[in-house]
mmCIF file of C-alpha atoms in Angstrom:
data_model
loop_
_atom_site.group_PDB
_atom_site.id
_atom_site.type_symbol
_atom_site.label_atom_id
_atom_site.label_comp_id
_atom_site.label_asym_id
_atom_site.label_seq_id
_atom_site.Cartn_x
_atom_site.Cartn_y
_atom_site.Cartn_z
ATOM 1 C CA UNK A 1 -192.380 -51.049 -23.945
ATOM 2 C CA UNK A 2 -189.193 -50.000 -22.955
ATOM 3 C CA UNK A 3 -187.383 -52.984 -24.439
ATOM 4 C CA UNK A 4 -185.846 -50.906 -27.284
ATOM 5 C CA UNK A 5 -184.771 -48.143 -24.721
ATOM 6 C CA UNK A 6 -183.407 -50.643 -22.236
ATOM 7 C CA UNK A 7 -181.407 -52.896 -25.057
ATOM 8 C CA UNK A 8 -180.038 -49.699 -26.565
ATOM 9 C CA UNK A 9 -176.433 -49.804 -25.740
ATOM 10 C CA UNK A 10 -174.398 -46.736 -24.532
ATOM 11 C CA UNK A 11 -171.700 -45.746 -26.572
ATOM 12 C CA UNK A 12 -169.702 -44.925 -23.632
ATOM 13 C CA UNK A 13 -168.858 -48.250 -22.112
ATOM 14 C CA UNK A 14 -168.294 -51.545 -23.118
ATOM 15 C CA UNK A 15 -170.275 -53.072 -25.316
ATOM 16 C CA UNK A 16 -171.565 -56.825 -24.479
ATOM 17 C CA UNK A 17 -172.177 -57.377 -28.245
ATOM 18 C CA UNK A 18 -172.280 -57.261 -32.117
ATOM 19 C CA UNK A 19 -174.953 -53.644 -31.849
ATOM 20 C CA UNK A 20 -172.316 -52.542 -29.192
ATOM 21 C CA UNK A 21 -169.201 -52.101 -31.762
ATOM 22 C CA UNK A 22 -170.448 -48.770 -32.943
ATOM 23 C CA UNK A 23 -170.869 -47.396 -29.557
ATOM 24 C CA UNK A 24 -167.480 -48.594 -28.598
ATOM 25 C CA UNK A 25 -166.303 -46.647 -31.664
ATOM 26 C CA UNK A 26 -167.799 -43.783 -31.112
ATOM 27 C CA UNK A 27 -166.476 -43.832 -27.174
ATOM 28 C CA UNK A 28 -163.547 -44.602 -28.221
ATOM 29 C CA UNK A 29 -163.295 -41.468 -31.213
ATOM 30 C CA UNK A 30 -164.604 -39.189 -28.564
ATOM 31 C CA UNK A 31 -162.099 -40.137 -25.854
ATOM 32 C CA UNK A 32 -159.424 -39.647 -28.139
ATOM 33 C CA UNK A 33 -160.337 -36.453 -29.609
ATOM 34 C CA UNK A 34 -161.065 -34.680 -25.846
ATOM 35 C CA UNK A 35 -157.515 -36.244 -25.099
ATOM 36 C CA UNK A 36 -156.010 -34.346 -27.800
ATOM 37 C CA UNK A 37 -157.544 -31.529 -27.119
ATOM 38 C CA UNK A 38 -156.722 -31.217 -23.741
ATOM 39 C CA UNK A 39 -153.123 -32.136 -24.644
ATOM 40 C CA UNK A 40 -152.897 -28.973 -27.091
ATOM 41 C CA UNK A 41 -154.023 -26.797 -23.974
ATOM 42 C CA UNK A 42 -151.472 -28.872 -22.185
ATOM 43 C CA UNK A 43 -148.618 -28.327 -23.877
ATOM 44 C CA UNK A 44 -149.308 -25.194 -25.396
ATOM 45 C CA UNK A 45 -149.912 -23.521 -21.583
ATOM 46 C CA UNK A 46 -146.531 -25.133 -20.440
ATOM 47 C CA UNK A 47 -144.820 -23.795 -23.520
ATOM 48 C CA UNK A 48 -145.856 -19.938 -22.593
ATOM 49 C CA UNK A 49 -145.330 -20.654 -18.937
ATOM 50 C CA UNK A 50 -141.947 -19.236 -18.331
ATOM 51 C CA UNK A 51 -142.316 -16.266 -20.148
ATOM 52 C CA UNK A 52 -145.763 -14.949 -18.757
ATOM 53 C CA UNK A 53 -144.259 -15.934 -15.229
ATOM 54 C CA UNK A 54 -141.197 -13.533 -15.923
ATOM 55 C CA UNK A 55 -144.055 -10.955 -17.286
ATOM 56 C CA UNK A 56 -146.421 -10.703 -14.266
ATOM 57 C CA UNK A 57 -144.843 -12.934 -11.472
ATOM 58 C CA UNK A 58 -146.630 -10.958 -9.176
ATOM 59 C CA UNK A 59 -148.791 -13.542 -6.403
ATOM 60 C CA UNK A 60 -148.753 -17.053 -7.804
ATOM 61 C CA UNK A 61 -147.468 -15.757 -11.098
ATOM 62 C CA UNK A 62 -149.273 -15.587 -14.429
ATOM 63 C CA UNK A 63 -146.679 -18.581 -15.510
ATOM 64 C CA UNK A 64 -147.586 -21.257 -12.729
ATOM 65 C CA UNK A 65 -151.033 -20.605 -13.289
ATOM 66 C CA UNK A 66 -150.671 -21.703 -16.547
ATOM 67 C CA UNK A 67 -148.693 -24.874 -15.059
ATOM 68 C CA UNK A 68 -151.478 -25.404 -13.032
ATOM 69 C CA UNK A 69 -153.373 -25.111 -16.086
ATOM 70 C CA UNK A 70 -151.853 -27.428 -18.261
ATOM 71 C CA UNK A 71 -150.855 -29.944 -15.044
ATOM 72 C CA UNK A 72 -155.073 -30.285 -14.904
ATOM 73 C CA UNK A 73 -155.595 -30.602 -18.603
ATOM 74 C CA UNK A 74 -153.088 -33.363 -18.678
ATOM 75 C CA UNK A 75 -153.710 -35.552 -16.228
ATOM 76 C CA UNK A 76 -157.639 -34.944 -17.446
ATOM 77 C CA UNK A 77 -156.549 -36.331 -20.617
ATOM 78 C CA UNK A 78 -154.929 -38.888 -19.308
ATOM 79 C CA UNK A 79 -157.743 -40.185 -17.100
ATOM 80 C CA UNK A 80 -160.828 -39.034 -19.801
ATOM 81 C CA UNK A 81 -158.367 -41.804 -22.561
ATOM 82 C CA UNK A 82 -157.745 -44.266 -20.305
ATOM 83 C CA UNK A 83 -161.347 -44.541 -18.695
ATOM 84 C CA UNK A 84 -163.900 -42.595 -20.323
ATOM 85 C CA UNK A 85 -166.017 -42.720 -17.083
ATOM 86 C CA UNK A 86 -168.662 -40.164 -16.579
ATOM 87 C CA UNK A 87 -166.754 -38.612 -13.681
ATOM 88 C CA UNK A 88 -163.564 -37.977 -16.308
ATOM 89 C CA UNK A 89 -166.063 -36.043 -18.867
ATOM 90 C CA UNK A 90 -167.166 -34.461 -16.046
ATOM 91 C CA UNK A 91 -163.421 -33.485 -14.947
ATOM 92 C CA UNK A 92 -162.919 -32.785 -19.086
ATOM 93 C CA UNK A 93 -165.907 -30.320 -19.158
ATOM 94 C CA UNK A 94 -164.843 -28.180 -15.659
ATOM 95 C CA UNK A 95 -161.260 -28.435 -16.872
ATOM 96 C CA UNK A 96 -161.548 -27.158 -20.504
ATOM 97 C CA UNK A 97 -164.539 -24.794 -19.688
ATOM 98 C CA UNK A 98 -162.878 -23.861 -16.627
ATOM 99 C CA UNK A 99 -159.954 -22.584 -18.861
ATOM 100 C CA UNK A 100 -161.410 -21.056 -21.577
ATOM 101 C CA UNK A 101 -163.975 -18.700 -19.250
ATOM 102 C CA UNK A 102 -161.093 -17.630 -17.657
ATOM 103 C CA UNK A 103 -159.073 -17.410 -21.122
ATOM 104 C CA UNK A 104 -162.132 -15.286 -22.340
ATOM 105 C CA UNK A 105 -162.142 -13.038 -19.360
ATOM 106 C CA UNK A 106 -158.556 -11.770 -19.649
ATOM 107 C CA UNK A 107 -159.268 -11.354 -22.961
ATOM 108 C CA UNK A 108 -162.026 -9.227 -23.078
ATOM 109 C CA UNK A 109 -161.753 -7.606 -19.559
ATOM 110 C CA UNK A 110 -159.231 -5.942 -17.784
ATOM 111 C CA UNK A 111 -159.141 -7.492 -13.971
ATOM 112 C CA UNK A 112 -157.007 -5.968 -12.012
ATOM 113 C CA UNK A 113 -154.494 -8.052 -9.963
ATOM 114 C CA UNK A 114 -156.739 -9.938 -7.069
ATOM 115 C CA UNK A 115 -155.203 -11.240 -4.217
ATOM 116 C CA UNK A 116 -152.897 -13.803 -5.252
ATOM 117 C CA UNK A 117 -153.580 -13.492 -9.060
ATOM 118 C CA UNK A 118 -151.960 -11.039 -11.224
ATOM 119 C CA UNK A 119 -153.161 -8.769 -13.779
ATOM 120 C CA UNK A 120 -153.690 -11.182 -16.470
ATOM 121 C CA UNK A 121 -155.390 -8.542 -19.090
ATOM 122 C CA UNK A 122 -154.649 -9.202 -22.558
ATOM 123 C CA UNK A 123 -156.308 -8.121 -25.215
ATOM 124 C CA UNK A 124 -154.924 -9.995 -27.873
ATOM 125 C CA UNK A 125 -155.056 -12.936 -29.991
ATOM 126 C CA UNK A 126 -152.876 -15.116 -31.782
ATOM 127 C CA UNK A 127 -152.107 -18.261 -33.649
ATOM 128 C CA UNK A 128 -151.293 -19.897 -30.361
ATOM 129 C CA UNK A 129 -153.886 -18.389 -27.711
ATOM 130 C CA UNK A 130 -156.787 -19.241 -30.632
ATOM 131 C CA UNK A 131 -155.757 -22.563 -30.719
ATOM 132 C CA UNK A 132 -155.827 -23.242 -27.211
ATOM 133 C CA UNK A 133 -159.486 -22.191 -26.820
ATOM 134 C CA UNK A 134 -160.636 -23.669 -29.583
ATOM 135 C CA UNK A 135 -158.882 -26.994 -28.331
ATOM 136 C CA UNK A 136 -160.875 -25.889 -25.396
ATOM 137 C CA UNK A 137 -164.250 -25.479 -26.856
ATOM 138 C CA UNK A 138 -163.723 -28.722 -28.609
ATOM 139 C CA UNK A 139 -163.231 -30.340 -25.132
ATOM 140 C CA UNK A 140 -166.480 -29.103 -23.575
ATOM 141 C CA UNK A 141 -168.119 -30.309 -26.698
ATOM 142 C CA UNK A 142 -167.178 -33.259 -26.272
ATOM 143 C CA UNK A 143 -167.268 -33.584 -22.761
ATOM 144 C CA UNK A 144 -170.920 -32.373 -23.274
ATOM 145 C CA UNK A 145 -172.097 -34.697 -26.329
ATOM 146 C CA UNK A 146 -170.618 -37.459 -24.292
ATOM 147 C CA UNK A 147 -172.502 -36.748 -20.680
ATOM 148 C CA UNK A 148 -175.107 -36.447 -23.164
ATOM 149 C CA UNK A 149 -174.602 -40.104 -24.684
ATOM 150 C CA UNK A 150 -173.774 -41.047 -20.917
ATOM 151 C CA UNK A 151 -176.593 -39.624 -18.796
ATOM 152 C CA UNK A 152 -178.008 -41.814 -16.341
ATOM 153 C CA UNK A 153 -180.917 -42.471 -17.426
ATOM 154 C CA UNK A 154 -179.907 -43.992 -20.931
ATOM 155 C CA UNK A 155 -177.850 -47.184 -18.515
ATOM 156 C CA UNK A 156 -179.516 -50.190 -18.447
ATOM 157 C CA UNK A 157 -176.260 -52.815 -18.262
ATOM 158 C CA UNK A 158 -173.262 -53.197 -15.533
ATOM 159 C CA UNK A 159 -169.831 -51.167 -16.107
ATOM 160 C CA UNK A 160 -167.487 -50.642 -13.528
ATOM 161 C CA UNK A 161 -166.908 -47.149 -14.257
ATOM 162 C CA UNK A 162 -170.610 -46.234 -13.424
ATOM 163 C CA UNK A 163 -171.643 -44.613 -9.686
ATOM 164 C CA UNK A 164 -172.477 -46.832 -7.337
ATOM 165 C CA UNK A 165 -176.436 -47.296 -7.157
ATOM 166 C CA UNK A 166 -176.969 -46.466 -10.380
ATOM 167 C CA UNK A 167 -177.452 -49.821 -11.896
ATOM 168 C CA UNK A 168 -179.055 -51.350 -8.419
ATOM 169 C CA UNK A 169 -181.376 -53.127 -10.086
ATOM 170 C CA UNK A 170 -179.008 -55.006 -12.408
ATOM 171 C CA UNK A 171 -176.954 -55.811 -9.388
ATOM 172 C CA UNK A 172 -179.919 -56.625 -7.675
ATOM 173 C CA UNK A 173 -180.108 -60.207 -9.613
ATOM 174 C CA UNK B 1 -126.146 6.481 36.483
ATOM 175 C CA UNK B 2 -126.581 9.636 34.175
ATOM 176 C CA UNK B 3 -122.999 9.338 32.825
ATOM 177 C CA UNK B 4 -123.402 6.305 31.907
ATOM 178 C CA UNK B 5 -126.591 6.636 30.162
ATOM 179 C CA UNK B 6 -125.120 10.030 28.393
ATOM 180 C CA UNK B 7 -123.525 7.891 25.829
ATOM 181 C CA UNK B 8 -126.251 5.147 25.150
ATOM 182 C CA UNK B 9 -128.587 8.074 25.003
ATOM 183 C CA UNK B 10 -126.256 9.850 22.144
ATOM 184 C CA UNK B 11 -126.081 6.535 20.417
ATOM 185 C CA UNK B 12 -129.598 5.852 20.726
ATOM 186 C CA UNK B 13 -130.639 9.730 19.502
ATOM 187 C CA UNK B 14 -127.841 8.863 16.041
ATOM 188 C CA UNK B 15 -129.648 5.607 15.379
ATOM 189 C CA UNK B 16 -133.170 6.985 15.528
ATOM 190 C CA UNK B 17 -131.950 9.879 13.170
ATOM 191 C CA UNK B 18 -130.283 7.168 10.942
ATOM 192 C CA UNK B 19 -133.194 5.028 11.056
ATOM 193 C CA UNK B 20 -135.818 8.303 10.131
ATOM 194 C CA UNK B 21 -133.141 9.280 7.432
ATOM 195 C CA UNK B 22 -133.293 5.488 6.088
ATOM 196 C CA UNK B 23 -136.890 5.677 5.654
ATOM 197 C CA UNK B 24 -137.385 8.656 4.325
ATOM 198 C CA UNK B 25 -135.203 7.702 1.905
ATOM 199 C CA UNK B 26 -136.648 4.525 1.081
ATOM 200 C CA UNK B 27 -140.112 7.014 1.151
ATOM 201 C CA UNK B 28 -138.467 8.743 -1.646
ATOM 202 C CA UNK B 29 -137.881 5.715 -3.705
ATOM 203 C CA UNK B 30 -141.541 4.171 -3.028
ATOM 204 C CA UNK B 31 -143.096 5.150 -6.001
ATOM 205 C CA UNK B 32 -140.267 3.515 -8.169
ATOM 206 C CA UNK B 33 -139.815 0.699 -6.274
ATOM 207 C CA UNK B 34 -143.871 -0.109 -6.225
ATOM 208 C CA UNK B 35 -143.734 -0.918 -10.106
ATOM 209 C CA UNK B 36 -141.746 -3.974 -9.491
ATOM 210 C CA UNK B 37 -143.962 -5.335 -6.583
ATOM 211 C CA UNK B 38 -147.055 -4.187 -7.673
ATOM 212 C CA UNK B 39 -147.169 -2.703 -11.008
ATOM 213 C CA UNK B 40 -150.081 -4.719 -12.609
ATOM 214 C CA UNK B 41 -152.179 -2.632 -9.977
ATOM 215 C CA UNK B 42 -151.438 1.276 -10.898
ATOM 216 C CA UNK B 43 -149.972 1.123 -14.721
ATOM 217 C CA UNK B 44 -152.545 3.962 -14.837
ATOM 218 C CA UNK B 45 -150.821 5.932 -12.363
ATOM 219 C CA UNK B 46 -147.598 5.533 -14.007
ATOM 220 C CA UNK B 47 -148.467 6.100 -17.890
ATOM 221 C CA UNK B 48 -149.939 9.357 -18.005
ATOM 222 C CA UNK B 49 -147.011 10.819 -16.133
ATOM 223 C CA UNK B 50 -144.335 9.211 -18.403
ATOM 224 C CA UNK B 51 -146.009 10.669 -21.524
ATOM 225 C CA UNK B 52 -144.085 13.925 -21.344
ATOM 226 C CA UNK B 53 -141.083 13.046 -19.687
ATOM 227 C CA UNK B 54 -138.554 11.524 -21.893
ATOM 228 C CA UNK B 55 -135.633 13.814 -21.086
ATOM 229 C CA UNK B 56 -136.420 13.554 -17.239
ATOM 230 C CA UNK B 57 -136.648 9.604 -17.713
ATOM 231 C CA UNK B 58 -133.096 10.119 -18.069
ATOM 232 C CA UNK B 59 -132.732 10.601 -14.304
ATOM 233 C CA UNK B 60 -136.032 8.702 -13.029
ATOM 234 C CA UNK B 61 -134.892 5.656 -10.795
ATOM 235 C CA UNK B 62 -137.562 4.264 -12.967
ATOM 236 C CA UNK B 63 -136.034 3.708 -15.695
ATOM 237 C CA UNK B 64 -133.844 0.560 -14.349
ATOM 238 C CA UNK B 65 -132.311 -0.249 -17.886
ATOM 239 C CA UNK B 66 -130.728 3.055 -18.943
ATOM 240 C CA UNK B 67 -128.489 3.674 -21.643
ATOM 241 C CA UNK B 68 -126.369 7.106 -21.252
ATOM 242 C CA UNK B 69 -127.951 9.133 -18.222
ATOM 243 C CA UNK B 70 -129.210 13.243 -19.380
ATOM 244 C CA UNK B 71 -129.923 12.300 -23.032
ATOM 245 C CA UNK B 72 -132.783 13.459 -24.639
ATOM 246 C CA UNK B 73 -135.117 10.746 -25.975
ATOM 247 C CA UNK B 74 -134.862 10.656 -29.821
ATOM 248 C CA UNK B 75 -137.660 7.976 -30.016
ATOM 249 C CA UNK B 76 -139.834 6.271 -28.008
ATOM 250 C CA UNK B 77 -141.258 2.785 -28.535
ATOM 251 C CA UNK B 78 -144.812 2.415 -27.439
ATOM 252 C CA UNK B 79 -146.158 -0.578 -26.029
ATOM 253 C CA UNK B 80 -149.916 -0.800 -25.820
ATOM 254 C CA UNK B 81 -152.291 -4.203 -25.992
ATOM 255 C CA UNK B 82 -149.503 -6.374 -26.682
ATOM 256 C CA UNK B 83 -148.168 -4.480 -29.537
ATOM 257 C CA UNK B 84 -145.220 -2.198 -30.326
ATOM 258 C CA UNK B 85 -145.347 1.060 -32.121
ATOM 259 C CA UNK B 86 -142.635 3.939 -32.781
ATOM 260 C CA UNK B 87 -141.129 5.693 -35.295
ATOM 261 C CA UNK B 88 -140.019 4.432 -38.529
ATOM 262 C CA UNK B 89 -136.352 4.992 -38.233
ATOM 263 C CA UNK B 90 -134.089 6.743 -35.462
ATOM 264 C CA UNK B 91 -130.744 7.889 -35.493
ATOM 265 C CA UNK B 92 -127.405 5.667 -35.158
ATOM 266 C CA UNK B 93 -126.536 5.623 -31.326
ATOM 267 C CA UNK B 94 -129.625 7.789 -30.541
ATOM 268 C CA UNK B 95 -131.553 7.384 -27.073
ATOM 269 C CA UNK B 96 -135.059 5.283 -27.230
ATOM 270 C CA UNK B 97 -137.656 5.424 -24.595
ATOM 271 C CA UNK B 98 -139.813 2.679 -24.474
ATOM 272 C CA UNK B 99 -143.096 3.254 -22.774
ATOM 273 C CA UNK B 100 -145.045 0.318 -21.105
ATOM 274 C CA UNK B 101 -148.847 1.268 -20.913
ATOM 275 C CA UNK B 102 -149.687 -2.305 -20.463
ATOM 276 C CA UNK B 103 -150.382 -4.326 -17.437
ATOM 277 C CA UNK B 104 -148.067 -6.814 -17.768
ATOM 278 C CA UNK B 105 -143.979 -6.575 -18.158
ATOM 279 C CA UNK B 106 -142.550 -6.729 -21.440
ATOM 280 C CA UNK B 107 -139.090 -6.747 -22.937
ATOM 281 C CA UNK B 108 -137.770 -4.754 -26.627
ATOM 282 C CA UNK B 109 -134.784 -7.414 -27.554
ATOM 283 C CA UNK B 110 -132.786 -7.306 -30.318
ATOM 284 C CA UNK B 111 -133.407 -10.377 -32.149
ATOM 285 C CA UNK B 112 -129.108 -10.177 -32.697
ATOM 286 C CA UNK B 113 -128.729 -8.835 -28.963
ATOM 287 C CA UNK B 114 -127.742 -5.489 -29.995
ATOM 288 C CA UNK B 115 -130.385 -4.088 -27.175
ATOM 289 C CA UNK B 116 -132.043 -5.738 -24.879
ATOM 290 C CA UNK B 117 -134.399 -4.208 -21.942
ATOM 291 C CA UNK B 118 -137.232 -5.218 -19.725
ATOM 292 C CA UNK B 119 -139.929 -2.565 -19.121
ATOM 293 C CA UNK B 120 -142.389 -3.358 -16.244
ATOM 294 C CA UNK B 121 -145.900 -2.195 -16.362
ATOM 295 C CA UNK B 122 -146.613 1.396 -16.804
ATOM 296 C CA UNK B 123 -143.339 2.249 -16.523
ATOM 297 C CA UNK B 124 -140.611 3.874 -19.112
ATOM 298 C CA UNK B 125 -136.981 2.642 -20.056
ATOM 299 C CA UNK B 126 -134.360 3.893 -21.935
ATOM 300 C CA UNK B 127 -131.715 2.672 -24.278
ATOM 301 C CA UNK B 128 -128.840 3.434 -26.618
ATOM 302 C CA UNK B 129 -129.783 2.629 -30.687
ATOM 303 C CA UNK B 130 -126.984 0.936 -32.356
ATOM 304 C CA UNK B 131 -124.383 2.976 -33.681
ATOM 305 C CA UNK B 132 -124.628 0.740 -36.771
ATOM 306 C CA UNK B 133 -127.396 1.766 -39.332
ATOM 307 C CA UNK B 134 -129.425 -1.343 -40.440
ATOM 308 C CA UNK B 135 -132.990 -2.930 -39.123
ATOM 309 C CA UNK B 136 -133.091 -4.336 -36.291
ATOM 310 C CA UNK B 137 -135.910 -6.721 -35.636
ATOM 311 C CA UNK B 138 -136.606 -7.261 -31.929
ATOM 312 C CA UNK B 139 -139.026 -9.046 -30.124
ATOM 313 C CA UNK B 140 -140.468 -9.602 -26.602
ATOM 314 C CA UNK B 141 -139.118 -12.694 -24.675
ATOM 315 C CA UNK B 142 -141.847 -12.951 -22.151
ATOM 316 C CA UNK B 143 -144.520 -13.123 -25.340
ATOM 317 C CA UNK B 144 -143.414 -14.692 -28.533
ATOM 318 C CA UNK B 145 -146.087 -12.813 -30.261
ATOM 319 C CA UNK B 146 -144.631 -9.481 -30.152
ATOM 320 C CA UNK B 147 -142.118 -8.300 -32.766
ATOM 321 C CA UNK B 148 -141.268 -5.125 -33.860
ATOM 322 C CA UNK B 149 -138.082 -3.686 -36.174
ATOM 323 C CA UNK B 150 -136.033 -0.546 -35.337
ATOM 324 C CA UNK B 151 -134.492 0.970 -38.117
ATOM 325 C CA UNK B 152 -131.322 3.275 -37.557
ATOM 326 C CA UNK B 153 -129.614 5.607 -40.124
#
């Protein structure tokens, strides 16, 4: 009975044959697209870094948060292309989310400076800002259509990128 | 033993009125010094109270980037949301206020350096036009987004 489910092949990790190829393809599409994604909040963070820092460098500074920002993104990029595990979507969805709540926030709310972050209020947007959270929405997408694809419960074959215990009974032979 | 503490009790009496002087002084200067430390906290504090003071901005240790001290204002540049607004042209070498009712610092540069000032949050700066008529396009350096022209006849 649950032949079909258990043959069905997860398009996020390596496929052991032919049926496998569009899986791999559409891992592989995915994993590219959150990468690029995350590199546009990447690059476009460290790009507005020294100027917000000279703007509110009050605490940590509005500018190194933004390194911090785009440090995260990129090295999430990195690790969501090169492995595609289900702990890098999960790093891809708190990353990219992560940012654009707290993109949306200063946006729309005016928080006052708190403890080592500065008043970050602005209540703007522009070519640059808009593309950075919609780079950022696209992420969480993704990261969430691939969790999705990914969840436990659709595994059924070995990859070394999955949680220990989770294919026990595979190992088990 | 009481001559000898005469003296060190003299110095000791000047230093304490020295030191007392010294902070009252620096008292004095709190409320201009806070913007630069802590502006993104109280731009509230400081806007309404710049709205009618142009002339006295002249002498307000505020204003950190003045042009020629006692001038009146001629103009003043508002800065509000991450977006400039003033008047649509000012006089050659005439005095410009720019106000700062946001929460973060900003700058008003001269795209061709003919002015160039940083105005912390909620505070109010002042500057000298150019003496040259034309328009000036300026911009702010800490966010590429903002632009704004001054024209001077």
């Amino acid at each position: 009975m649950n032949t079909a489910v258990n043959s069905g092949q997860d398009p996020l990790m390596e496929p052991s044959g032919p049926p496998g190829n569009h899986g791999r393809a559409t891992a592989f599409v995915l994993r590219v697209l959150a990468a690029a994604a995350l590199a546009v909040d990447a690059v476009v963070h460290v790009r507005f870094a020294p100027g917000y820092q000279s703007a509110a460098p009050e605490g940590l500074g509005e500018g190194n948060l933004f390194l911090v920002e785009a440090a995260a993104a990129g090295v999430t990029g990195l690790y969501v292309l090169i492995r595609g595990s289900r702990p890098a979507w999960v790093f891809t969805l708190i990353i990219a989310g992560g940012g654009l709540a707290v993109l949306l926030l200063y946006r729309y709310i005016d928080i006052p400076a708190v403890g080592p972050f500065p008043a970050m209020y602005e209540p703007i947007w522009f070519f640059d800002k808009t593309l950075t959270a919609i780079a950022q929405t696209a992420a969480v997408l993704l990261a969430a259509t691939a969790l999705t694809l990914h969840r436990p419960g659709r595994r059924k074959t070995h990859h070394p990128s999955l949680p220990r215990g989770r294919n026990r009974g595979h190992d088990d032979k | 033993m009481k001559t000898t503490k005469t003296p060190q009790r003299l110095v000791l009496v000047m230093f304490c009125t020295i030191t007392l002087l010294g902070a009252s002084a620096c008292g004095g200067n709190s409320p201009s010094a806070a913007p630069s430390s802590g502006t993104a906290s109280q731009p509230a504090a400081a806007t309404p109270g710049s709205t009618t003071m142009d002339p006295g901005m002249g002498a307000s240790p505020m204003a950190s980037s003045m042009g020629s001290m006692g001038s009146l204002a001629a103009a003043t540049i508002h800065i509000k949301s991450f977006a400039y607004t003033g008047p649509d042209s000012v006089p050659a070498g005439a005095m410009v206020t720019v106000m700062n009712m946001d929460t973060e610092a900003h700058t008003v540069t001269a795209d061709d350096g003919s002015f160039d000032v940083v105005v912390k949050a909620g505070t109010s700066v002042t500057f000298t036009a150019p003496v040259k008529p034309g328009a000036y396009a300026y911009h702010c350096t800490y966010h590429s987004n903002m632009h704004g022209t001054l024209s001077v006849k």
